[in-house]
Amino acid sequence: MKKYTLIFLLISALQLKGQDKIDASTFLAKTEFKIGYSGTILWSNGFLVGAEYLLKELDKTKERRGAKRTNTHQFLFNGNLSFMTNFSSKTDTGGYANFGLTWRRTNKKGKQFSIDLNPLGYYRSFLPETYKVNGDRVDKVFLPGRGYYSPSISVGIGKRRKGKVRSGSYVNITYSPRFNYNAGTLPTFSIQYGFRFNFKNKK
């Protein structure tokens, strides 16, 4: 199932890239990097770094109350890495990686609404110091913990700063279940907020 999902994402990315109206742009002009907070606030806190690559962008104009309003719609490929822990008890520590597609709408005032769908997700937990018995020996376990398949879906809002290096801010609510968690599924909700950066100023 994971193999077919990856193939689907790659084909979709190639199709959207072929129709991109800004194909002449450089890689840096089409890529934004982001950094911010990621966690559940109450018991698990950490940071997130990621990147978004623009696949397709189009403008839609609608007439409302005698005035024309233009919204920009973007489709992006996104990838994220995050690390979270409970800094007081040193429990619930883990790293998370996901990849998928983002749809984002931006109005003329720069206000944004977005949905992220990340079918490729992996969560790795890290346990405190752990030992195992090997015959008559007790050995320390190297990087104790477990890995889980953990896709995610996010809904968020943000604000774009057109033509700036710090190109925007965002707040996302994310649902990311962990599968095969003690023979079941662990539903997990988290919040992310931070800033997006573009290292090439847009004119």
Coordinates of C-alpha atoms in Angstrom, one line a residue:
M1 CA 0.0 0.0 0.0
K2 CA 2.8 2.4 0.9
K3 CA 4.5 1.7 -2.4
Y4 CA 1.4 2.5 -4.5
T5 CA 0.9 5.7 -2.4
L6 CA 4.4 6.9 -3.2
I7 CA 4.0 6.1 -6.9
F8 CA 0.7 8.1 -7.0
L9 CA 2.4 11.1 -5.3
L10 CA 5.3 11.1 -7.8
I11 CA 3.0 10.9 -10.8
S12 CA 0.8 13.7 -9.5
A13 CA 3.9 15.9 -8.8
L14 CA 5.2 15.4 -12.3
Q15 CA 1.8 16.2 -13.9
L16 CA 1.4 19.4 -11.9
K17 CA 5.0 20.5 -12.5
G18 CA 4.4 20.1 -16.2
Q19 CA 1.5 22.6 -16.1
D20 CA 3.2 25.1 -13.8
K21 CA 2.9 28.6 -15.0
I22 CA 6.2 29.7 -13.5
D23 CA 8.5 26.9 -14.9
A24 CA 11.2 29.5 -15.7
S25 CA 11.7 30.1 -12.0
T26 CA 14.7 28.8 -10.1
F27 CA 14.4 26.1 -7.5
L28 CA 14.9 28.7 -4.7
A29 CA 12.2 30.9 -6.0
K30 CA 9.7 28.0 -5.9
T31 CA 10.8 26.7 -2.5
E32 CA 9.9 28.0 0.9
F33 CA 11.5 26.7 4.2
K34 CA 9.7 26.8 7.5
I35 CA 10.6 26.5 11.1
G36 CA 8.4 26.6 14.2
Y37 CA 6.9 25.1 17.3
S38 CA 5.3 21.6 17.2
G39 CA 3.6 19.8 20.1
T40 CA 0.5 19.2 22.1
I41 CA 1.2 22.1 24.5
L42 CA 0.1 20.3 27.7
W43 CA 2.6 17.4 27.8
S44 CA 4.8 17.3 24.7
N45 CA 6.6 20.2 23.1
G46 CA 9.3 20.6 20.4
F47 CA 10.2 22.1 17.1
L48 CA 9.6 21.5 13.4
V49 CA 11.6 22.3 10.2
G50 CA 10.3 21.7 6.7
A51 CA 10.1 22.8 3.1
E52 CA 7.4 23.4 0.5
Y53 CA 8.0 23.2 -3.2
L54 CA 5.5 25.0 -5.5
L55 CA 4.0 22.6 -8.1
K56 CA 1.2 24.7 -9.5
E57 CA -0.3 28.2 -8.9
L58 CA -3.4 29.8 -10.4
D59 CA -5.5 32.8 -9.8
K60 CA -9.3 32.7 -9.6
T61 CA -11.4 35.9 -9.9
K62 CA -14.9 36.2 -8.6
E63 CA -17.3 39.1 -8.5
R64 CA -19.0 39.8 -5.2
R65 CA -21.2 42.9 -4.5
G66 CA -20.0 44.6 -7.6
A67 CA -16.3 44.2 -6.9
K68 CA -13.8 41.7 -8.3
R69 CA -11.9 39.6 -5.8
T70 CA -8.9 37.5 -6.8
N71 CA -7.7 34.5 -4.8
T72 CA -4.5 32.6 -5.5
H73 CA -4.6 28.8 -5.3
Q74 CA -1.4 26.9 -4.8
F75 CA -0.5 23.2 -4.9
L76 CA 2.8 22.3 -3.1
F77 CA 4.8 19.3 -2.2
N78 CA 5.8 19.4 1.4
G79 CA 8.2 17.6 3.7
N80 CA 8.6 18.0 7.5
L81 CA 10.8 16.8 10.3
S82 CA 10.0 17.4 14.0
F83 CA 11.1 16.4 17.4
M84 CA 9.0 16.5 20.6
T85 CA 9.4 15.6 24.2
N86 CA 8.1 16.2 27.7
F87 CA 10.9 18.4 29.0
S88 CA 9.9 17.9 32.7
S89 CA 9.5 14.1 32.8
K90 CA 11.6 13.2 29.8
T91 CA 8.9 10.9 28.5
D92 CA 6.8 10.8 25.3
T93 CA 10.0 11.6 23.3
G94 CA 9.9 11.0 19.6
G95 CA 10.8 12.2 16.1
Y96 CA 8.4 12.5 13.2
A97 CA 8.8 12.8 9.4
N98 CA 6.1 13.2 6.8
F99 CA 5.7 14.0 3.1
G100 CA 2.7 14.9 1.1
L101 CA 0.7 17.6 -0.8
T102 CA -0.6 21.0 0.4
W103 CA -3.4 23.0 -1.1
R104 CA -3.4 26.7 -0.1
R105 CA -5.6 29.7 -0.9
T106 CA -4.4 33.3 -0.4
N107 CA -6.7 36.3 -0.7
K108 CA -5.7 39.8 -1.8
K109 CA -4.9 40.8 1.8
G110 CA -2.5 37.9 2.1
K111 CA -4.6 35.9 4.5
Q112 CA -4.2 32.1 3.9
F113 CA -6.1 28.9 4.4
S114 CA -4.5 25.5 3.8
I115 CA -5.0 21.8 3.9
D116 CA -2.1 19.3 4.1
L117 CA -2.5 15.7 3.3
N118 CA 0.5 13.6 4.1
P119 CA 0.1 9.9 3.5
L120 CA 3.8 9.2 3.9
G121 CA 4.5 9.6 7.7
Y122 CA 6.8 7.9 10.2
Y123 CA 7.0 8.3 13.9
R124 CA 9.9 7.0 16.0
S125 CA 9.6 6.9 19.8
F126 CA 12.7 7.1 22.0
L127 CA 12.4 5.4 25.4
P128 CA 14.5 6.2 28.6
E129 CA 17.5 4.2 29.4
T130 CA 16.6 0.5 28.8
Y131 CA 18.4 -2.8 29.5
K132 CA 17.9 -6.4 28.2
V133 CA 19.0 -9.7 29.6
N134 CA 21.3 -11.7 27.3
G135 CA 22.0 -15.0 29.0
D136 CA 23.8 -14.2 32.2
R137 CA 24.6 -10.6 30.9
V138 CA 22.6 -7.4 31.2
D139 CA 23.2 -5.2 28.2
K140 CA 22.1 -1.6 27.6
V141 CA 19.7 -1.2 24.6
F142 CA 21.0 1.2 21.9
L143 CA 18.3 3.8 21.0
P144 CA 15.4 2.0 22.6
G145 CA 12.0 2.7 21.1
R146 CA 9.6 1.8 18.3
G147 CA 8.6 3.0 14.9
Y148 CA 5.0 3.6 13.7
Y149 CA 3.4 4.3 10.4
S150 CA 1.8 7.7 11.0
P151 CA 0.1 9.6 8.1
S152 CA -1.4 13.0 8.9
I153 CA -3.9 15.7 7.8
S154 CA -3.5 19.3 8.8
V155 CA -5.8 22.4 8.6
G156 CA -4.2 25.8 9.0
I157 CA -4.4 29.5 8.6
G158 CA -1.6 32.0 7.9
K159 CA -0.5 35.3 6.6
R160 CA 1.7 36.0 3.5
R161 CA 4.2 38.9 3.4
K162 CA 4.6 39.4 -0.4
G163 CA 8.1 40.1 -1.6
K164 CA 9.8 39.5 1.7
V165 CA 12.4 36.9 2.8
R166 CA 10.3 36.0 5.8
S167 CA 7.4 35.3 3.5
G168 CA 4.7 34.3 6.0
S169 CA 3.5 32.9 9.3
Y170 CA 1.2 29.9 9.9
V171 CA -0.8 28.0 12.5
N172 CA -1.8 24.4 11.8
I173 CA -3.9 21.8 13.7
T174 CA -2.7 18.3 12.8
Y175 CA -4.2 14.8 13.3
S176 CA -1.7 12.0 13.0
P177 CA -2.7 8.5 14.1
R178 CA 0.0 6.0 15.0
F179 CA -0.8 2.6 13.6
N180 CA 0.2 -0.7 15.3
Y181 CA 0.4 1.0 18.6
N182 CA 0.1 -1.8 21.2
A183 CA -1.9 -3.8 18.6
G184 CA -4.2 -0.8 18.1
T185 CA -4.2 2.8 16.8
L186 CA -3.2 5.9 18.9
P187 CA -5.0 9.1 17.7
T188 CA -2.7 12.1 18.1
F189 CA -3.5 15.8 17.8
S190 CA -0.9 18.5 17.7
I191 CA -0.4 22.2 16.9
Q192 CA 2.3 23.8 14.8
Y193 CA 3.0 27.5 14.4
G194 CA 6.0 29.4 13.0
F195 CA 7.3 31.2 10.0
R196 CA 8.1 30.4 6.3
F197 CA 11.2 31.8 4.6
N198 CA 12.2 32.3 1.0
F199 CA 15.9 32.9 0.4
K200 CA 15.3 34.6 -2.9
N201 CA 13.4 37.9 -2.7
K202 CA 10.6 38.0 -5.2
K203 CA 10.3 41.2 -7.3

